[in-house]
């Protein structure tokens, strides 16, 4: 029983780290992949660098999309689209 008592603090640290750091990051990554896969033509999005645009084309071959912006059409990788900012942009306004 004494040997387990020595490792108990390390085990507790690992369990706490898993539930507060590793697990939420895995869930976030899964949600971002799902968001990128569900994008469709006509969606208004914001990239992680802050560029606003509307999706004109989606390419499944290289997982990219073409956005129409005020500056013209630009090609981006779907992973560069921000899930949080795009959802806020498309959320209905609260009254």
PDB file of C-alpha atoms in Angstrom:
ATOM      1  CA  UNK A   1       0.000   0.000   0.000  1.00  0.00           C
ATOM      2  CA  UNK A   2       2.956   2.309   0.686  1.00  0.00           C
ATOM      3  CA  UNK A   3       4.206   2.056  -2.907  1.00  0.00           C
ATOM      4  CA  UNK A   4       0.875   3.230  -4.317  1.00  0.00           C
ATOM      5  CA  UNK A   5       0.832   6.115  -1.864  1.00  0.00           C
ATOM      6  CA  UNK A   6       4.064   7.417  -3.359  1.00  0.00           C
ATOM      7  CA  UNK A   7       2.585   7.539  -6.863  1.00  0.00           C
ATOM      8  CA  UNK A   8      -0.857   8.820  -5.867  1.00  0.00           C
ATOM      9  CA  UNK A   9       0.048  12.547  -6.203  1.00  0.00           C
ATOM     10  CA  UNK A  10       1.469  11.942  -9.709  1.00  0.00           C
ATOM     11  CA  UNK A  11      -1.623   9.987 -10.730  1.00  0.00           C
ATOM     12  CA  UNK A  12      -3.876  12.769  -9.422  1.00  0.00           C
ATOM     13  CA  UNK A  13      -1.873  15.402 -11.333  1.00  0.00           C
ATOM     14  CA  UNK A  14      -2.257  13.398 -14.543  1.00  0.00           C
ATOM     15  CA  UNK A  15      -6.017  12.928 -14.003  1.00  0.00           C
ATOM     16  CA  UNK A  16      -6.517  16.654 -13.347  1.00  0.00           C
ATOM     17  CA  UNK A  17      -4.401  17.582 -16.387  1.00  0.00           C
ATOM     18  CA  UNK A  18      -6.405  15.194 -18.563  1.00  0.00           C
ATOM     19  CA  UNK A  19      -9.812  16.561 -17.552  1.00  0.00           C
ATOM     20  CA  UNK A  20      -8.851  20.243 -17.557  1.00  0.00           C
ATOM     21  CA  UNK A  21      -6.376  20.429 -20.445  1.00  0.00           C
ATOM     22  CA  UNK A  22      -6.164  17.422 -22.749  1.00  0.00           C
ATOM     23  CA  UNK A  23      -9.836  16.437 -23.039  1.00  0.00           C
ATOM     24  CA  UNK A  24     -11.183  19.965 -23.791  1.00  0.00           C
ATOM     25  CA  UNK A  25      -8.483  20.447 -26.449  1.00  0.00           C
ATOM     26  CA  UNK A  26      -9.450  17.153 -28.127  1.00  0.00           C
ATOM     27  CA  UNK A  27     -13.133  18.168 -28.092  1.00  0.00           C
ATOM     28  CA  UNK A  28     -12.321  21.600 -29.560  1.00  0.00           C
ATOM     29  CA  UNK A  29     -10.225  20.029 -32.323  1.00  0.00           C
ATOM     30  CA  UNK A  30     -13.053  17.627 -33.169  1.00  0.00           C
ATOM     31  CA  UNK A  31     -15.577  20.502 -33.265  1.00  0.00           C
ATOM     32  CA  UNK A  32     -13.338  22.569 -35.572  1.00  0.00           C
ATOM     33  CA  UNK A  33     -12.932  19.648 -37.998  1.00  0.00           C
ATOM     34  CA  UNK A  34     -16.707  19.137 -38.018  1.00  0.00           C
ATOM     35  CA  UNK A  35     -17.270  22.877 -38.613  1.00  0.00           C
ATOM     36  CA  UNK A  36     -14.812  22.905 -41.543  1.00  0.00           C
ATOM     37  CA  UNK A  37     -16.470  19.834 -43.073  1.00  0.00           C
ATOM     38  CA  UNK A  38     -19.963  21.390 -42.794  1.00  0.00           C
ATOM     39  CA  UNK A  39     -19.085  24.646 -44.577  1.00  0.00           C
ATOM     40  CA  UNK A  40     -21.188  25.265 -47.663  1.00  0.00           C
ATOM     41  CA  UNK A  41     -21.352  27.694 -50.546  1.00  0.00           C
ATOM     42  CA  UNK A  42     -22.828  31.043 -49.496  1.00  0.00           C
ATOM     43  CA  UNK A  43     -21.760  30.867 -45.824  1.00  0.00           C
ATOM     44  CA  UNK A  44     -20.403  34.114 -44.395  1.00  0.00           C
ATOM     45  CA  UNK A  45     -17.157  33.451 -42.531  1.00  0.00           C
ATOM     46  CA  UNK A  46     -14.224  35.149 -40.830  1.00  0.00           C
ATOM     47  CA  UNK A  47     -10.705  33.786 -41.137  1.00  0.00           C
ATOM     48  CA  UNK A  48      -8.385  33.466 -38.146  1.00  0.00           C
ATOM     49  CA  UNK A  49      -6.494  36.495 -39.470  1.00  0.00           C
ATOM     50  CA  UNK A  50      -9.709  38.570 -39.398  1.00  0.00           C
ATOM     51  CA  UNK A  51     -10.675  38.613 -43.093  1.00  0.00           C
ATOM     52  CA  UNK A  52     -14.456  38.666 -43.665  1.00  0.00           C
ATOM     53  CA  UNK A  53     -15.934  36.990 -46.722  1.00  0.00           C
ATOM     54  CA  UNK A  54     -18.530  34.721 -48.273  1.00  0.00           C
ATOM     55  CA  UNK A  55     -17.722  31.230 -49.522  1.00  0.00           C
ATOM     56  CA  UNK A  56     -17.967  31.041 -53.317  1.00  0.00           C
ATOM     57  CA  UNK A  57     -16.434  27.591 -53.962  1.00  0.00           C
ATOM     58  CA  UNK A  58     -15.326  24.575 -51.928  1.00  0.00           C
ATOM     59  CA  UNK A  59     -12.615  22.200 -53.129  1.00  0.00           C
ATOM     60  CA  UNK A  60     -12.559  18.773 -51.461  1.00  0.00           C
ATOM     61  CA  UNK A  61      -9.386  17.721 -53.291  1.00  0.00           C
ATOM     62  CA  UNK A  62      -7.078  20.075 -51.375  1.00  0.00           C
ATOM     63  CA  UNK A  63      -9.589  21.030 -48.622  1.00  0.00           C
ATOM     64  CA  UNK A  64      -9.619  24.695 -49.648  1.00  0.00           C
ATOM     65  CA  UNK A  65     -12.270  27.292 -50.341  1.00  0.00           C
ATOM     66  CA  UNK A  66     -12.548  30.493 -52.343  1.00  0.00           C
ATOM     67  CA  UNK A  67     -13.864  33.506 -50.445  1.00  0.00           C
ATOM     68  CA  UNK A  68     -15.382  36.574 -52.035  1.00  0.00           C
ATOM     69  CA  UNK A  69     -14.271  39.680 -50.174  1.00  0.00           C
ATOM     70  CA  UNK A  70     -14.321  43.419 -50.809  1.00  0.00           C
ATOM     71  CA  UNK A  71     -10.834  42.979 -52.322  1.00  0.00           C
ATOM     72  CA  UNK A  72     -11.905  40.219 -54.710  1.00  0.00           C
ATOM     73  CA  UNK A  73     -11.721  36.443 -54.572  1.00  0.00           C
ATOM     74  CA  UNK A  74      -9.119  34.772 -52.370  1.00  0.00           C
ATOM     75  CA  UNK A  75      -8.271  31.086 -51.879  1.00  0.00           C
ATOM     76  CA  UNK A  76      -7.874  29.840 -48.301  1.00  0.00           C
ATOM     77  CA  UNK A  77      -7.394  26.532 -46.578  1.00  0.00           C
ATOM     78  CA  UNK A  78     -10.564  25.593 -44.683  1.00  0.00           C
ATOM     79  CA  UNK A  79      -8.588  25.209 -41.464  1.00  0.00           C
ATOM     80  CA  UNK A  80      -7.859  28.962 -41.551  1.00  0.00           C
ATOM     81  CA  UNK A  81     -11.544  29.790 -41.014  1.00  0.00           C
ATOM     82  CA  UNK A  82     -12.323  30.702 -37.410  1.00  0.00           C
ATOM     83  CA  UNK A  83     -15.179  28.667 -35.972  1.00  0.00           C
ATOM     84  CA  UNK A  84     -15.858  31.031 -33.035  1.00  0.00           C
ATOM     85  CA  UNK A  85     -15.868  34.290 -34.982  1.00  0.00           C
ATOM     86  CA  UNK A  86     -17.862  32.819 -37.891  1.00  0.00           C
ATOM     87  CA  UNK A  87     -20.540  31.476 -35.540  1.00  0.00           C
ATOM     88  CA  UNK A  88     -20.806  34.894 -33.855  1.00  0.00           C
ATOM     89  CA  UNK A  89     -21.129  36.548 -37.267  1.00  0.00           C
ATOM     90  CA  UNK A  90     -23.986  34.258 -38.318  1.00  0.00           C
ATOM     91  CA  UNK A  91     -25.764  34.143 -34.933  1.00  0.00           C
ATOM     92  CA  UNK A  92     -29.172  35.857 -34.831  1.00  0.00           C
ATOM     93  CA  UNK A  93     -29.176  39.153 -32.975  1.00  0.00           C
ATOM     94  CA  UNK A  94     -30.607  39.059 -29.450  1.00  0.00           C
ATOM     95  CA  UNK A  95     -33.338  41.570 -28.677  1.00  0.00           C
TER      96      UNK A  95
END
